Structure formats: structure tokens, C-alpha cells
Short mmCIF file of C-alpha atoms and ligand atoms in Angstrom, two decimals:
data_model
loop_
_atom_site.label_atom_id
_atom_site.label_comp_id
_atom_site.label_asym_id
_atom_site.label_seq_id
_atom_site.Cartn_x
_atom_site.Cartn_y
_atom_site.Cartn_z
CA MET I 203 61.85 78.55 18.28
CA ARG I 204 64.07 76.72 15.44
CA PRO I 205 64.56 78.68 12.72
CA MET I 206 63.19 77.40 9.16
CA ARG I 207 65.32 75.01 7.20
CA LYS I 208 66.56 76.55 3.86
CA GLU I 209 67.14 75.06 -0.01
CA ARG I 210 67.56 77.30 -2.47
CA PHE I 211 67.38 75.76 -6.94
CA ASP I 212 67.36 77.26 -9.86
CA ILE I 213 64.29 75.23 -10.39
CA ALA I 214 61.33 73.98 -8.19
CA VAL I 215 58.83 71.14 -9.83
CA VAL I 216 56.28 70.36 -7.52
CA GLY I 217 54.90 66.55 -7.81
CA GLY I 218 56.36 63.70 -8.62
CA GLY I 219 54.31 62.06 -11.09
CA SER I 220 55.30 61.33 -14.98
CA ALA I 221 55.35 64.73 -15.73
CA GLY I 222 56.89 66.21 -12.81
CA VAL I 223 59.77 63.24 -13.70
CA ALA I 224 59.85 64.68 -16.68
CA ALA I 225 60.26 68.18 -16.06
CA ALA I 226 62.70 67.93 -13.53
CA VAL I 227 64.93 65.54 -15.94
CA ALA I 228 64.46 67.43 -18.71
CA ALA I 229 65.69 70.81 -16.49
CA ALA I 230 68.54 69.29 -14.66
CA ARG I 231 70.04 68.50 -17.84
CA LEU I 232 70.14 71.36 -18.92
CA GLY I 233 72.03 72.43 -16.20
CA ALA I 234 69.70 73.80 -14.03
CA LYS I 235 70.00 72.85 -10.42
CA VAL I 236 66.10 71.25 -9.98
CA ALA I 237 64.31 70.44 -6.79
CA LEU I 238 61.99 67.38 -7.20
CA ILE I 239 59.17 67.41 -3.96
CA GLU I 240 56.76 64.53 -3.88
CA ARG I 241 54.49 64.55 -0.55
CA TYR I 242 54.79 60.57 -1.43
CA GLY I 243 57.79 58.62 -0.51
CA PHE I 244 57.73 57.12 -4.29
CA LEU I 245 57.76 58.79 -7.27
CA GLY I 246 54.95 57.53 -10.35
CA GLY I 247 52.00 59.63 -9.36
CA ALA I 248 48.99 57.92 -10.16
CA ALA I 249 50.66 55.57 -11.78
CA THR I 250 52.16 54.15 -8.40
CA HIS I 251 49.85 55.77 -5.85
CA SER I 252 46.20 54.92 -7.69
CA PHE I 253 47.63 51.77 -9.23
CA VAL I 254 47.00 52.72 -12.39
CA MET I 255 48.75 50.62 -14.62
CA THR I 256 49.09 51.70 -18.09
CA TYR I 257 50.92 53.53 -19.32
CA ASP I 258 48.55 55.37 -22.11
CA GLY I 259 49.22 58.33 -24.77
CA PHE I 260 52.44 56.80 -25.96
CA LEU I 261 50.81 55.31 -29.27
CA TYR I 262 49.01 56.53 -31.77
CA ARG I 263 45.61 55.09 -31.99
CA GLY I 264 45.29 52.51 -35.15
CA ASP I 265 46.49 48.74 -36.24
CA ARG I 266 50.23 49.07 -35.82
CA PRO I 267 51.45 50.48 -32.79
CA GLN I 268 53.47 53.98 -33.59
CA TRP I 269 54.83 56.01 -31.09
CA ALA I 270 53.47 59.97 -30.71
CA VAL I 271 56.09 60.35 -27.91
CA GLY I 272 59.76 60.33 -27.70
CA GLY I 273 62.30 61.79 -25.22
CA ILE I 274 61.74 61.07 -21.28
CA GLY I 275 59.09 59.56 -21.56
CA ARG I 276 60.44 56.68 -23.71
CA GLU I 277 63.98 56.50 -22.07
CA LEU I 278 61.47 55.73 -18.75
CA LEU I 279 59.71 53.05 -20.97
CA GLY I 280 63.72 51.46 -21.31
CA GLU I 281 64.25 51.69 -18.11
CA LEU I 282 61.22 50.17 -16.71
CA ASP I 283 62.72 46.77 -18.93
CA ARG I 284 65.46 46.40 -16.25
CA PHE I 285 63.17 45.79 -13.70
CA ALA I 286 60.66 43.57 -15.17
CA SER I 287 59.26 41.57 -17.83
CA LYS I 288 59.65 43.66 -21.03
CA VAL I 289 56.80 46.49 -21.80
CA GLU I 290 54.86 45.80 -24.66
CA PRO I 291 51.86 47.64 -26.16
CA VAL I 292 48.85 45.98 -25.85
CA LEU I 293 45.66 46.99 -28.06
CA SER I 294 42.36 47.73 -25.96
CA PRO I 295 38.86 46.51 -26.77
CA ASN I 296 38.16 49.71 -27.97
CA LYS I 297 41.47 49.92 -30.80
CA ASN I 298 43.36 52.31 -27.99
CA TRP I 299 47.16 50.85 -27.60
CA VAL I 300 48.52 50.62 -24.00
CA LEU I 301 51.45 49.93 -22.32
CA PRO I 302 50.86 47.93 -18.77
CA PHE I 303 53.83 47.95 -16.47
CA ASN I 304 54.28 47.53 -12.63
CA PRO I 305 53.76 49.82 -10.34
CA GLU I 306 56.92 48.95 -8.33
CA SER I 307 59.32 48.57 -11.38
CA ALA I 308 57.91 52.03 -12.13
CA LYS I 309 59.17 53.40 -8.58
CA ALA I 310 62.77 51.98 -9.04
CA ALA I 311 62.95 53.31 -12.67
CA LEU I 312 61.73 56.59 -12.23
CA ASP I 313 64.18 56.37 -9.08
CA SER I 314 67.06 55.77 -11.02
CA LEU I 315 66.28 58.13 -14.20
CA VAL I 316 66.02 61.48 -11.53
CA ILE I 317 69.57 60.05 -9.73
CA ARG I 318 70.97 59.66 -12.97
CA SER I 319 70.50 62.78 -14.01
CA ALA I 320 71.15 64.89 -10.55
CA VAL I 321 67.80 66.06 -9.80
CA SER I 322 67.79 66.51 -6.05
CA THR I 323 64.28 64.77 -4.79
CA ARG I 324 62.44 65.72 -1.72
CA LEU I 325 60.34 63.05 -1.09
CA HIS I 326 58.04 62.95 1.68
CA ALA I 327 57.30 66.79 1.47
CA THR I 328 54.23 68.34 0.43
CA VAL I 329 54.09 72.03 -0.63
CA VAL I 330 51.73 74.02 1.42
CA GLU I 331 52.54 77.41 1.09
CA ALA I 332 53.86 79.90 -1.93
CA SER I 333 55.15 83.44 -1.59
CA VAL I 334 54.68 85.55 -4.06
CA SER I 335 56.30 89.19 -5.08
CA GLY I 336 55.14 91.14 -8.02
CA ASP I 337 54.20 88.58 -10.89
CA ARG I 338 56.84 85.62 -9.03
CA ILE I 339 56.99 83.47 -6.91
CA VAL I 340 59.66 83.41 -4.64
CA SER I 341 59.71 80.65 -2.60
CA LEU I 342 57.71 77.68 -1.41
CA VAL I 343 56.99 76.29 2.23
CA ALA I 344 56.77 72.36 2.31
CA ALA I 345 56.18 70.22 5.10
CA ASP I 346 57.79 67.03 5.94
CA HIS I 347 57.93 65.19 9.36
CA ALA I 348 60.97 67.22 10.82
CA GLY I 349 59.02 70.83 10.21
CA ARG I 350 58.29 73.44 7.65
CA PHE I 351 61.17 74.23 5.39
CA THR I 352 61.48 76.71 2.61
CA ILE I 353 62.40 76.32 -1.05
CA ALA I 354 63.45 79.31 -2.81
CA ALA I 355 64.02 79.22 -6.63
CA ASP I 356 64.33 81.18 -9.80
CA ALA I 357 61.73 79.47 -11.63
CA PHE I 358 58.79 76.75 -10.67
CA ILE I 359 56.26 74.62 -12.17
CA ASP I 360 53.03 73.19 -11.60
CA ALA I 361 53.35 69.21 -12.08
CA SER I 362 50.96 68.84 -8.97
CA GLY I 363 47.80 67.42 -10.45
CA GLU I 364 45.50 69.27 -8.39
CA GLY I 365 47.00 72.51 -9.36
CA ASN I 366 48.08 72.76 -5.87
CA LEU I 367 51.09 75.42 -6.26
CA SER I 368 48.87 77.51 -8.22
CA ALA I 369 46.00 77.86 -6.02
CA LEU I 370 48.68 78.54 -3.55
CA ALA I 371 50.21 81.19 -5.99
CA GLY I 372 47.10 82.93 -6.62
CA VAL I 373 46.55 82.20 -10.61
CA PRO I 374 42.67 82.42 -11.48
CA MET I 375 41.24 78.62 -12.31
CA ALA I 376 39.10 78.23 -14.83
CA PHE I 377 35.93 76.09 -14.95
CA ALA I 378 35.98 76.02 -11.07
CA GLU I 379 31.87 76.04 -10.63
CA GLU I 380 31.54 73.01 -12.64
CA PRO I 381 31.23 69.36 -11.38
CA ARG I 382 34.28 66.89 -12.15
CA TYR I 383 35.19 63.77 -13.54
CA ALA I 384 33.78 61.02 -11.69
CA ALA I 385 36.81 59.25 -9.68
CA SER I 386 37.52 55.73 -9.77
CA LEU I 387 39.06 52.89 -7.82
CA CYS I 388 41.20 50.71 -9.61
CA VAL I 389 42.56 47.48 -7.80
CA ARG I 390 44.70 44.39 -8.28
CA ILE I 391 42.26 40.63 -7.80
CA ALA I 392 44.28 37.73 -6.95
CA GLY I 393 42.94 34.07 -6.89
CA VAL I 394 41.16 34.03 -10.44
CA PRO I 395 42.89 31.30 -12.29
CA GLN I 396 43.68 32.11 -15.94
CA ASP I 397 41.73 29.00 -17.67
CA ILE I 398 38.81 31.42 -16.50
CA ALA I 399 38.15 34.06 -19.66
CA VAL I 400 37.78 37.48 -17.97
CA ASP I 401 36.51 40.39 -20.03
CA ARG I 402 33.22 43.11 -19.69
CA ALA I 403 30.92 40.46 -20.27
CA PHE I 404 31.60 38.41 -17.10
CA LEU I 405 32.57 41.73 -15.17
CA ALA I 406 29.15 43.44 -16.10
CA ARG I 407 26.89 40.08 -14.78
CA ILE I 408 29.41 40.29 -11.50
CA CYS I 409 28.15 43.64 -10.91
CA SER I 410 25.09 43.09 -11.60
CA ALA I 411 24.23 40.47 -9.38
CA VAL I 412 25.59 42.28 -6.56
CA PRO I 413 23.76 43.67 -3.74
CA ALA I 414 22.55 47.05 -3.98
CA ASP I 415 22.76 47.87 -0.08
CA GLU I 416 26.60 46.56 -0.60
CA THR I 417 27.42 48.79 -2.74
CA PRO I 418 27.79 52.65 -1.13
CA ALA I 419 30.03 53.75 -4.53
CA ILE I 420 28.74 53.01 -8.00
CA LEU I 421 30.04 50.08 -9.69
CA ARG I 422 30.01 50.49 -13.51
CA ALA I 423 27.59 48.54 -15.32
CA ASP I 424 29.39 47.68 -18.19
CA GLY I 425 32.45 45.78 -15.42
CA GLY I 426 34.86 48.56 -16.43
CA PHE I 427 38.36 47.82 -17.20
CA VAL I 428 39.91 45.08 -16.53
CA LEU I 429 43.63 43.27 -17.76
CA ARG I 430 45.37 40.08 -17.20
CA LEU I 431 48.86 41.42 -15.75
CA PRO I 432 51.49 40.09 -18.06
CA GLU I 433 54.34 38.98 -14.53
CA ASN I 434 51.71 37.27 -12.16
CA GLY I 435 48.30 36.78 -13.81
CA ASP I 436 46.13 39.17 -11.72
CA LEU I 437 43.39 41.09 -12.65
CA TRP I 438 44.05 44.92 -12.77
CA TRP I 439 40.12 46.30 -12.36
CA MET I 440 39.12 49.29 -12.37
CA GLY I 441 35.06 49.25 -12.25
CA VAL I 442 34.40 51.17 -9.36
CA ASP I 443 33.40 55.23 -9.59
CA ILE I 444 32.30 57.57 -7.25
CA LEU I 445 32.01 61.32 -7.23
CA THR I 446 34.56 63.73 -5.18
CA ASP I 447 35.77 67.26 -4.72
CA GLY I 448 39.03 65.22 -5.16
CA VAL I 449 40.81 68.02 -2.82
CA SER I 450 39.28 68.15 0.67
CA SER I 451 40.33 65.80 3.37
CA ALA I 452 36.53 65.29 3.93
CA SER I 453 35.31 64.49 0.57
CA LEU I 454 38.30 62.28 -0.30
CA SER I 455 37.95 60.21 2.94
CA GLU I 456 34.30 59.48 2.56
CA ALA I 457 34.85 58.62 -1.09
CA GLU I 458 37.72 56.44 -0.16
CA GLN I 459 35.40 54.44 2.37
CA LYS I 460 32.83 54.11 0.06
CA CYS I 461 34.36 52.93 -2.85
CA ARG I 462 36.62 50.22 -0.59
CA ALA I 463 33.40 48.93 0.60
CA THR I 464 32.03 48.44 -2.65
CA ALA I 465 35.02 46.75 -4.30
CA TRP I 466 34.99 44.34 -1.70
CA ALA I 467 31.45 43.86 -1.90
CA PHE I 468 32.28 42.88 -6.12
CA VAL I 469 34.70 40.55 -4.47
CA ARG I 470 32.56 39.04 -2.32
CA GLN I 471 30.06 38.79 -5.22
CA LEU I 472 33.18 37.15 -7.33
CA ARG I 473 33.80 34.14 -5.06
CA ARG I 474 30.77 33.32 -5.53
CA VAL I 475 31.75 32.13 -9.51
CA ALA I 476 32.73 28.41 -10.06
CA GLY I 477 36.95 28.11 -9.78
CA CYS I 478 37.38 31.41 -8.05
CA GLU I 479 36.46 31.03 -4.44
CA ARG I 480 39.82 32.27 -3.85
CA ALA I 481 39.40 35.29 -5.23
CA THR I 482 40.78 38.32 -3.17
CA LEU I 483 41.60 41.86 -3.49
CA ALA I 484 45.19 41.68 -3.20
CA GLY I 485 46.09 45.43 -3.46
CA SER I 486 45.00 49.20 -4.17
CA GLY I 487 47.10 51.91 -4.26
CA PRO I 488 47.90 54.40 -1.25
CA GLN I 489 44.87 56.63 -2.64
CA LEU I 490 41.92 56.81 -4.96
CA GLY I 491 42.54 57.67 -8.70
CA ILE I 492 41.33 61.69 -9.14
CA ARG I 493 40.93 62.46 -12.55
CA GLU I 494 39.61 66.17 -12.26
CA THR I 495 40.23 68.72 -9.79
CA ARG I 496 41.03 72.15 -10.15
CA HIS I 497 42.16 73.93 -14.29
CA PRO I 498 45.20 77.01 -13.30
CA GLN I 499 44.30 79.21 -15.97
CA ALA I 500 47.51 79.02 -18.28
CA ARG I 501 47.90 81.79 -21.38
CA TYR I 502 46.21 79.40 -24.13
CA MET I 503 44.23 77.29 -22.96
CA ILE I 504 43.12 74.18 -25.50
CA SER I 505 39.32 73.62 -26.64
CA ASP I 506 37.49 70.58 -27.24
CA ALA I 507 37.18 71.89 -30.84
CA ASP I 508 41.04 72.10 -30.88
CA ALA I 509 41.35 68.73 -29.55
CA LEU I 510 38.75 66.94 -31.52
CA ALA I 511 39.30 68.49 -34.51
CA GLY I 512 43.06 67.08 -34.60
CA ARG I 513 43.93 71.26 -34.96
CA ARG I 514 48.12 71.93 -35.08
CA VAL I 515 49.34 74.73 -34.05
CA ASP I 516 52.64 76.94 -34.75
CA THR I 517 54.13 76.82 -31.56
CA PRO I 518 53.51 72.89 -30.38
CA VAL I 519 55.41 71.47 -27.77
CA ALA I 520 53.92 67.73 -27.28
CA ARG I 521 50.91 66.18 -29.05
CA ALA I 522 48.43 64.41 -27.29
CA VAL I 523 46.29 61.36 -29.39
CA TRP I 524 44.07 59.57 -26.80
CA PRO I 525 40.55 59.75 -27.23
CA VAL I 526 38.64 62.30 -25.74
CA GLU I 527 37.82 60.43 -22.72
CA ARG I 528 34.56 62.14 -20.16
CA HIS I 529 33.64 60.56 -17.26
CA ASP I 530 30.87 63.20 -16.46
CA THR I 531 28.76 60.34 -14.91
CA PRO I 532 30.12 57.89 -12.51
CA GLY I 533 29.64 54.24 -13.69
CA LYS I 534 29.32 55.96 -17.91
CA PRO I 535 32.76 56.87 -19.23
CA THR I 536 32.44 57.95 -23.47
CA MET I 537 34.78 58.10 -25.42
CA VAL I 538 35.11 60.82 -28.84
CA PRO I 539 38.70 59.91 -31.03
CA ILE I 540 41.00 62.73 -31.75
CA GLY I 541 40.12 63.61 -35.45
CA GLY I 542 42.75 65.15 -38.01
CA ASP I 543 45.77 62.97 -38.47
CA GLY I 544 45.02 61.46 -35.31
CA PHE I 545 46.39 63.47 -32.72
CA PHE I 546 46.20 67.64 -31.74
CA ASP I 547 49.11 70.34 -30.87
CA ILE I 548 50.09 70.90 -27.45
CA PRO I 549 50.34 74.79 -28.20
CA ALA I 550 53.17 76.97 -25.82
CA GLY I 551 51.13 78.68 -24.34
CA SER I 552 49.38 76.16 -22.79
CA ILE I 553 52.27 75.63 -20.50
CA ARG I 554 52.44 79.13 -19.04
CA ALA I 555 50.51 80.14 -16.19
CA THR I 556 48.31 83.62 -16.42
CA ARG I 557 49.75 86.21 -13.77
CA ILE I 558 52.55 84.18 -12.54
CA ASP I 559 55.56 84.98 -15.10
CA ASN I 560 57.64 82.49 -13.77
CA LEU I 561 55.47 79.39 -13.40
CA TRP I 562 55.08 76.69 -16.09
CA LEU I 563 52.07 74.07 -16.30
CA ALA I 564 52.89 70.32 -16.89
CA GLY I 565 50.50 67.01 -17.13
CA ARG I 566 47.33 67.26 -15.59
CA THR I 567 47.20 71.18 -14.76
CA VAL I 568 48.26 72.32 -18.79
CA GLY I 569 45.36 74.79 -20.17
CA ALA I 570 42.79 72.91 -21.69
CA GLU I 571 38.93 72.96 -21.77
CA ARG I 572 37.60 70.19 -20.11
CA GLY I 573 37.20 67.56 -22.81
CA ALA I 574 40.73 68.65 -23.93
CA PHE I 575 41.81 67.70 -20.60
CA SER I 576 40.40 64.37 -20.41
CA SER I 577 42.71 63.66 -23.47
CA LEU I 578 45.72 65.57 -22.75
CA ARG I 579 45.92 64.12 -19.02
CA VAL I 580 47.19 60.59 -19.69
CA MET I 581 50.26 59.50 -18.55
CA GLY I 582 52.25 59.15 -21.94
CA THR I 583 51.48 63.18 -22.73
CA GLY I 584 51.76 64.14 -18.70
CA PHE I 585 55.69 62.85 -19.60
CA ALA I 586 55.55 64.95 -23.30
CA THR I 587 53.93 68.16 -21.63
CA GLY I 588 56.14 68.00 -18.32
CA GLN I 589 59.15 67.37 -20.66
CA ALA I 590 58.54 70.67 -22.38
CA ALA I 591 58.06 72.96 -19.44
CA GLY I 592 60.77 71.77 -17.86
CA THR I 593 62.92 72.57 -20.97
CA ALA I 594 61.01 75.92 -21.25
CA ALA I 595 61.98 76.55 -17.96
CA ALA I 596 65.54 75.88 -17.96
CA LEU I 597 66.11 78.15 -21.26
CA ALA I 598 64.29 80.66 -20.27
CA LEU I 599 66.64 81.18 -16.71
CA GLN I 600 69.09 80.74 -19.77
CA GLY I 601 68.06 83.75 -21.58
CA ARG I 602 66.61 81.80 -24.37
CA PRO I 603 62.76 81.50 -23.46
CA GLU I 604 61.55 82.41 -27.74
CA TYR I 605 59.79 79.34 -29.12
CA PRO I 606 62.63 78.30 -32.45
CA ALA I 607 65.19 77.45 -29.11
CA LEU I 608 62.43 75.20 -27.30
CA ARG I 609 61.37 73.67 -29.90
CA ALA I 610 64.98 73.18 -31.41
CA THR I 611 65.99 71.44 -28.23
CA LEU I 612 63.34 69.78 -27.53
CA LEU I 613 63.93 67.92 -31.00
CA ASP I 614 67.17 67.50 -30.20
CA GLN I 615 66.03 65.32 -26.88
CA GLY I 616 63.88 63.26 -29.31
CA ALA I 617 60.61 64.98 -28.38
CA ILE I 618 58.20 64.33 -31.29
CA LEU I 619 56.31 67.35 -32.64
C1 LIG D 1411 40.82 56.14 -11.97
C2 LIG D 1411 42.14 56.50 -13.11
C3 LIG D 1411 42.53 55.53 -13.90
C4 LIG D 1411 43.14 56.42 -15.25
N1 LIG D 1411 44.06 55.31 -15.67
C5 LIG D 1411 44.56 55.66 -17.48
C6 LIG D 1411 45.72 54.91 -17.75
O1 LIG D 1411 44.87 53.43 -18.09
N2 LIG D 1411 46.67 54.90 -18.80
C7 LIG D 1411 47.21 56.86 -18.08
O2 LIG D 1411 47.57 56.79 -19.01
N3 LIG D 1411 46.62 57.36 -17.51
C8 LIG D 1411 45.50 56.92 -16.82
N4 LIG D 1411 44.65 57.99 -15.84
C9 LIG D 1411 45.15 59.15 -16.17
C10 LIG D 1411 46.50 59.70 -15.86
O3 LIG D 1411 46.65 58.32 -14.31
C11 LIG D 1411 46.97 60.98 -14.94
O4 LIG D 1411 46.40 61.84 -15.46
C12 LIG D 1411 48.38 60.87 -14.60
O5 LIG D 1411 48.99 60.18 -13.27
C13 LIG D 1411 48.65 62.57 -14.18
O6 LIG D 1411 50.00 63.02 -14.41
P1 LIG D 1411 50.33 64.10 -13.69
O7 LIG D 1411 51.89 63.82 -13.16
O8 LIG D 1411 50.46 65.65 -13.86
O9 LIG D 1411 49.75 63.82 -11.86
P2 LIG D 1411 49.48 63.18 -11.07
O10 LIG D 1411 50.14 61.52 -11.52
O11 LIG D 1411 47.97 62.93 -10.25
O12 LIG D 1411 50.92 63.22 -10.48
C14 LIG D 1411 50.90 64.85 -9.17
C15 LIG D 1411 51.85 64.18 -8.07
O13 LIG D 1411 51.61 65.31 -7.45
C16 LIG D 1411 52.08 65.36 -6.11
N5 LIG D 1411 51.51 66.19 -5.61
C17 LIG D 1411 50.11 66.88 -5.63
N6 LIG D 1411 50.76 68.33 -4.17
C18 LIG D 1411 51.48 68.12 -3.95
C19 LIG D 1411 51.89 68.77 -3.12
N7 LIG D 1411 51.62 69.79 -2.86
N8 LIG D 1411 53.66 69.04 -2.52
C20 LIG D 1411 54.19 67.70 -3.49
N9 LIG D 1411 53.61 66.51 -4.33
C21 LIG D 1411 52.43 67.07 -4.64
C22 LIG D 1411 51.14 63.64 -5.76
O14 LIG D 1411 51.77 63.56 -4.56
C23 LIG D 1411 51.79 63.24 -7.26
O15 LIG D 1411 52.22 62.26 -7.03
C24 LIG D 1411 43.54 57.79 -14.88
C25 LIG D 1411 43.84 58.50 -14.03
C26 LIG D 1411 43.00 57.74 -12.78
C27 LIG D 1411 42.06 59.11 -11.84
#
């Protein structure tokens, strides 16, 4: 048997979504030798693998755009402008600011960000094991087409969305018995002429006309969320929901197949509208959009009441502005805006896992009750919590684990606290 390949880093980040990229870049810029491990062949997470084409959570709710996230997330937006048309804030029908972008630009922009920051990226590598000694992770095992290899590091960041690293390391999971939020298929639809006004009412009429026996998943009765893409006039549409555990191959396979069949049934109905005869499903991501799976137990779990009241804390590392957007019932999302000054603080304790001392949490894995989670999971906030986790881990390795050092460093990097 060939010996296993071995690599050694200061910090290993699992997951190359918004949070993982920001974590890796932040840590590398503080001098750490960083590995960023991602199972797909590109970075971006849901932005690129699930066709989630608007960055939310960057701007406060309100009549004019005002930034709530700075630092690496904002830098990425600037980088995106180099590849496609400028990323501009758009006010959504429910009065939230969203930033539409082209996922292909996001792949390239994220590449250039990590390359410029000297992050060692390991694409096409899935982390499948964690070796734990006492209260520390010592190394990971990842698998690629060449086989398995180990990555040893002094600190680790779980930016896997699904809490995969935390689960492998034996971190307890919160809310494990509760049902998960619905997943959704996001698609690009081409061939709907620009002079046809496409809004929710238009889409709802089509959804209601689709024969029920052609929709094994759930078509949103309200028509779902739609946006004309600025670059080519195609529609970005999110109108097919389904329940899945989000982690097992059997459940995910069934969900993918049912959602695809339902999206095609919708397009067939759309083609019956005068002018839309050439409408077609022009694309979907490599995977279904998974909102919620595991919740690793953090040292501080942000409560739903904290989120709804817009609570401030003494140790903030980021701000969450997106409404509490629950998807308890497939096809029927609900949204409640954040109270107080329109944001809640994400405290330093919520980016630290329990039980494992050298594990930080970023993006969807940040410690929160499910309502608070439904706000902070958006990608703008994910960049901010990722930057905080990467910075905290790098400072800890430098022997500077105290909050004032983290705060000062984040502010220095342009974070908004
Ligand atoms: C249908 C849907 C619509 C949404 N709409 C919006 C929206 O419009 N705007 C918005 O801002 N947010 C939206 N969100 C939320 C947002 O997309 C996610 O919550 C966000 O992407 C989370 O970022 P993350 O970096 O924590 O995780 P992710 O983006 O999920 O990235 C995690 C990464 O980790 C990788 N990974 C996982 N396990 C492993 C492993 N074991 N080894 C290696 N790599 C691994 C994955 O491949 C993935 O790339 C939506 C989500 C869904 C599902």
C-alpha cells in the first residue's frame, strides 16, 4: 500500500463558500500558512454550486443603500466588477437590498482573491475524517481522485455549511431533532422576451396552471423569487421547494430528481404564454440549494429573541441585517425584519465551537437558534463571520486570543462592528 500523502499548515479551513474564503484570506493576511479545502472544482459555495445569484446581508434594510459589511466581502464585490458588469444594489419587492452577480465572475474573482493572499487551495478534495486528541483536532483526512491524504494544522475552521468538520470531530449538535428548512432549486430561464413583465403575480399564475401530477416537488404558490439578470435578460428563478435531510445521498438524490422534474413542468407551462414559446431551462447549479442541516453547538448560541430585538453585545465580531427568513413549510417562506437599529451583533462566543478548543465556526455553522440562523446564514454576513473566524484563529496562534486584539484587527481590516 502506498503511504498516505501528508501536508502541514498553520490553519485548515474546510469549505470554500463565502465564509471559508473570507476566513482563509483573513488568516493568510495575518501571516498564517493556510489550506482552503473545497470538494467542488471552484470556490463560492451556494453562490456558485447552487446558483444563488444575489449577495444578501451586505446592506441595511431601508430606502437608500448603506453598508453593514466591509472588509474582505466588500473587496470581493470590487473584484467581481473586473469580470462582468458592475455589481449594483437592487431593492427587492420586500424592501431588502440585494446584489445580483454572475456566478462565473464569482468563481474567477474568488480565485484571484485567494491566489493574491497566498492561500493554498485544495479544490476537488472532500474532508472525510478528523483526528482528535483530547480537546484538539490534530489533522484531517481528505479524499480526491488520487486517494486519501492528511492535512495537519494547529487550528481549524468549519466553513462547510453542513457542520461536517464539527460532526467529524464530535462537537455536539443543537436542534438535531427538529425538521429542517426547505431546500430550493434555483434555475436560470432563457427565452422570455424583455418586453414581457415578469413578476410574482405572473409566475404565480403559471405555477397554479401546472398539472399537479407533473410536480413531485412543491411549486411556490406565490410564484417564488425572480430577477432579470442584468447581463443577458435571463430570469433567475427560485420557485421549487422540497424537504430533504440535506446530508444523505439517498435523500439528496430524491430531492434533486423531484425538483428538476418540477422545474421542467413549470417551463412547459411557461411556453404556453404568448411570446414565451422559446422559453427554456438554461441552467441550474451542480447541486440543489440546501438552507439548513447541522448546527454545531457554539460557546454562545444567538437566540431568536436576540435577533428579532436587534440585540447588541460587548464582543461583536460582525453584524447581521437580513430579516429572519424561515422556510419551515416548503413553498411558504416567512420574513420578519430585524428590530432595534436594523441589525444584531454576532458575538465572539458564537464563532467558537464547544468541546474542541482549536475549532472556529463561520457562515452557516455560527452558533444560533434557528430563527437567528435564518438571518445570519446569508452570504454577505457569511463573509463577515468568515473574516472574524479566520482572524480569531490566526491571532490565537500568535498568542493573542483576547477579544480587544480581535476587535482592533477586524476594524483595521475594514470590518464594520
Ligand atoms: C435556495 C437558497 C437561496 C438562497 N438565497 C440567498 C440569496 O439570495 N442571497 C444570499 O446571500 N444568501 C442566500 N442563501 C443563503 C446562502 O446561500 C448560504 O447560507 C451561504 O452560501 C452560506 O455560506 P457558507 O460559506 O457558510 O456555506 P456554503 O455556501 O454552503 O459553502 C460551504 C462549502 O463547503 C464545501 N464543503 C462542505 N463539506 C465539505 C467537505 N467535507 N470537504 C470539502 N468541502 C466541503 C461545500 O462544497 C461548499 O462549497 C440561499 C440559500 C439557499 C439554499
